[in-house]
Coordinates of C-alpha atoms in Angstrom, one line a residue:
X1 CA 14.7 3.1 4.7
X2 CA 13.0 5.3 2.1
X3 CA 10.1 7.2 3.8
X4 CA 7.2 9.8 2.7
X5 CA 4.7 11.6 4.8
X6 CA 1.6 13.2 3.8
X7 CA -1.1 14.9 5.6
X8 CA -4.8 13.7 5.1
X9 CA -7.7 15.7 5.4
X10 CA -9.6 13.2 7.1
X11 CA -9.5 10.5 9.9
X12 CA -7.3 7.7 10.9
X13 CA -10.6 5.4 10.3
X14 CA -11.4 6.7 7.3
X15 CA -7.8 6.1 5.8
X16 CA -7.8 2.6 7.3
X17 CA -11.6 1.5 5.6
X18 CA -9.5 1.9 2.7
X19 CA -6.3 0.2 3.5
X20 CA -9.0 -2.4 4.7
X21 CA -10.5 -2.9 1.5
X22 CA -8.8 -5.3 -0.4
X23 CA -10.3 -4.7 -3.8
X24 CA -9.0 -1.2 -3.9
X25 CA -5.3 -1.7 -3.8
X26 CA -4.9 -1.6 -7.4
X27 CA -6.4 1.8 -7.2
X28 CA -3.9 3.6 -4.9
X29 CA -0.8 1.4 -5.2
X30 CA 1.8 2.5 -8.0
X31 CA 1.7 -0.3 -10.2
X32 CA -0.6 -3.0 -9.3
X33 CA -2.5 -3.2 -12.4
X34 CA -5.5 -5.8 -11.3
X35 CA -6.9 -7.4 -7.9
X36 CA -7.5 -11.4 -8.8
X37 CA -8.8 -12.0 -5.0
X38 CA -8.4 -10.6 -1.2
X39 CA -8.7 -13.9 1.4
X40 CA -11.3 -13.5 3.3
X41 CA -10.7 -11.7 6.8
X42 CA -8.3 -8.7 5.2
X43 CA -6.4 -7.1 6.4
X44 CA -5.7 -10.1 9.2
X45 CA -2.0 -10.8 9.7
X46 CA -1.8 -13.7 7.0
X47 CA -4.4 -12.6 4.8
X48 CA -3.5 -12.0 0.7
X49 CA -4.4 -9.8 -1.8
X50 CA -3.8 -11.8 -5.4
X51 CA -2.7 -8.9 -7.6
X52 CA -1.5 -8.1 -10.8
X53 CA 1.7 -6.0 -11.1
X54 CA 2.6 -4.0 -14.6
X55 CA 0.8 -3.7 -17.7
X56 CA -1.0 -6.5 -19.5
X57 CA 0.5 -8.5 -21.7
X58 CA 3.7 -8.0 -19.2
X59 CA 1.8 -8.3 -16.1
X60 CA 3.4 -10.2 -13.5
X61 CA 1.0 -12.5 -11.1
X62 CA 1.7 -12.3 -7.2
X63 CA 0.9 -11.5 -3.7
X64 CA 1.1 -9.1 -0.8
X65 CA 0.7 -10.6 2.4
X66 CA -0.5 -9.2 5.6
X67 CA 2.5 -9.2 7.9
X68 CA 1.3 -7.4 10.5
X69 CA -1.4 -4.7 11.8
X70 CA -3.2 -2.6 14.5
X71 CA -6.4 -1.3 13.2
X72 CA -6.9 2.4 12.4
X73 CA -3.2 3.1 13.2
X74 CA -0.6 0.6 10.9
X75 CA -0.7 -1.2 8.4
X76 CA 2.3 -3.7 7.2
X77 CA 2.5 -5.4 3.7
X78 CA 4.9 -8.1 2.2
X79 CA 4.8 -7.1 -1.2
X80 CA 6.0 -9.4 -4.3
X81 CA 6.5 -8.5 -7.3
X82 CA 8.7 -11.5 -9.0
X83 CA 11.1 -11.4 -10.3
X84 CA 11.3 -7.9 -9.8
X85 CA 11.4 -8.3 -5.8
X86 CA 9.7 -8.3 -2.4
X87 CA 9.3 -5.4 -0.4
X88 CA 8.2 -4.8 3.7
X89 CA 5.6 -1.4 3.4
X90 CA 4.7 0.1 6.4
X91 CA 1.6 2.7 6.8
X92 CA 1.9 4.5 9.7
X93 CA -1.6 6.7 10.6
X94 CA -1.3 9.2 13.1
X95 CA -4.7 11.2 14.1
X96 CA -3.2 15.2 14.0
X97 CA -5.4 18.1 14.9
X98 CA -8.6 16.5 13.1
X99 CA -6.3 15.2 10.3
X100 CA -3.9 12.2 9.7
X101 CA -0.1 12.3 9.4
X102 CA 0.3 9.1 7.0
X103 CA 3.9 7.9 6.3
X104 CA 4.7 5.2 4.2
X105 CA 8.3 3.1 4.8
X106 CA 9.3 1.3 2.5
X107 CA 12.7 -1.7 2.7
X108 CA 13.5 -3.7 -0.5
X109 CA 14.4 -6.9 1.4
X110 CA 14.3 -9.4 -1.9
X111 CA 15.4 -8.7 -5.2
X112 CA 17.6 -6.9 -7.2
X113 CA 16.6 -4.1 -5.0
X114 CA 18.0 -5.3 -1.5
X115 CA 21.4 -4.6 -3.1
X116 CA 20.8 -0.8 -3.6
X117 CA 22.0 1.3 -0.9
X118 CA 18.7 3.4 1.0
X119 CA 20.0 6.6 -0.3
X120 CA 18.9 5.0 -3.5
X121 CA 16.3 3.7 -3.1
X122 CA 14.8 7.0 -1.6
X123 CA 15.5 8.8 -4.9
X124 CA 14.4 5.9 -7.1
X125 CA 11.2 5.2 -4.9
X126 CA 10.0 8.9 -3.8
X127 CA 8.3 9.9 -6.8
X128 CA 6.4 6.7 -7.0
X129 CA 5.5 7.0 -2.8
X130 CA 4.2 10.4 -3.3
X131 CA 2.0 9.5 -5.8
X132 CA 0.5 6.3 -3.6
X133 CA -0.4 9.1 -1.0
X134 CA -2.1 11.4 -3.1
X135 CA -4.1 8.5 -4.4
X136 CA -4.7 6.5 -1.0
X137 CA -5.5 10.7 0.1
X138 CA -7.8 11.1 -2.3
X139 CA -9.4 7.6 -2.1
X140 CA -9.5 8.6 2.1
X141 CA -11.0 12.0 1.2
X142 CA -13.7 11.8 -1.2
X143 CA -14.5 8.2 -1.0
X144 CA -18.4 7.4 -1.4
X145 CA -20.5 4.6 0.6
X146 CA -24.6 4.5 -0.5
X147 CA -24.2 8.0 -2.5
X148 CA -22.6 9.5 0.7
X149 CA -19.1 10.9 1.4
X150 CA -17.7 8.8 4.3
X151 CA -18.0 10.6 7.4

């Protein structure tokens, strides 16, 4: 399955307030374009994020889904994106030294995209993971709560 790691400068909690708030998943996933609603109790196993995926007038309405998670260490998402596909994404947090190894797994399991063989889908789906870490890494990093860094 395709796979990226990245190295945070920060802690596993402070990655996971973000994963744990709903309303910025537009902000650091690659092509969600606008949050509609998060259910309340995110990010519960079962609990939705009402997104928008692509850019408006195109946009395509959906969901992502909790399937499951351990707080502060994983996160995993049932992403759709019809009728473009569905996706399983997994975030992996793992406290290093201080810092967080954050990997992000990724299997096409609807969709055109279940058809393409992994060693495609890495290729095809690298740049676009790389560019959810630095985001999400960013986000983590300098995020702001009252006019204060996170600590």
């Amino acid at each position: 399955m395709p796979r990226k790691s990245r190295m945070f400068g920060t802690s596993p909690e402070r990655v996971f307030a973000v994963l744990a708030d709903g309303w910025t998943y537009a902000s650091w996933v690659v092509g969600a374009s606008h949050i509609r609603d998060v259910d309340d109790g995110w990010p519960a196993a079962g609990t939705r994020i009402h997104h928008q995926v692509g850019p408006w007038p195109l946009h395509v309405k959906d969901t992502t889904w909790v399937h499951a998670v351990v707080p502060g260490r994983m996160l995993e998402l049932h992403a759709r994106a019809w009728p473009l596909g569905e996706a399983m994404v997994r975030l992996d947090l793992e406290p290093v030294n201080g810092a967080t190894r954050v990997t992000l797994t990724y299997d096409l399991i609807a969709g055109v995209g279940r058809f393409v063989p992994h060693l495609v889908q890495s290729v095809l789906l690298g740049p676009r993971s790389t560019e959810m870490l630095s985001r999400l890494n960013d986000i983590a990093v300098r995020r702001r709560v009252g006019g204060q860094v996170m600590a």
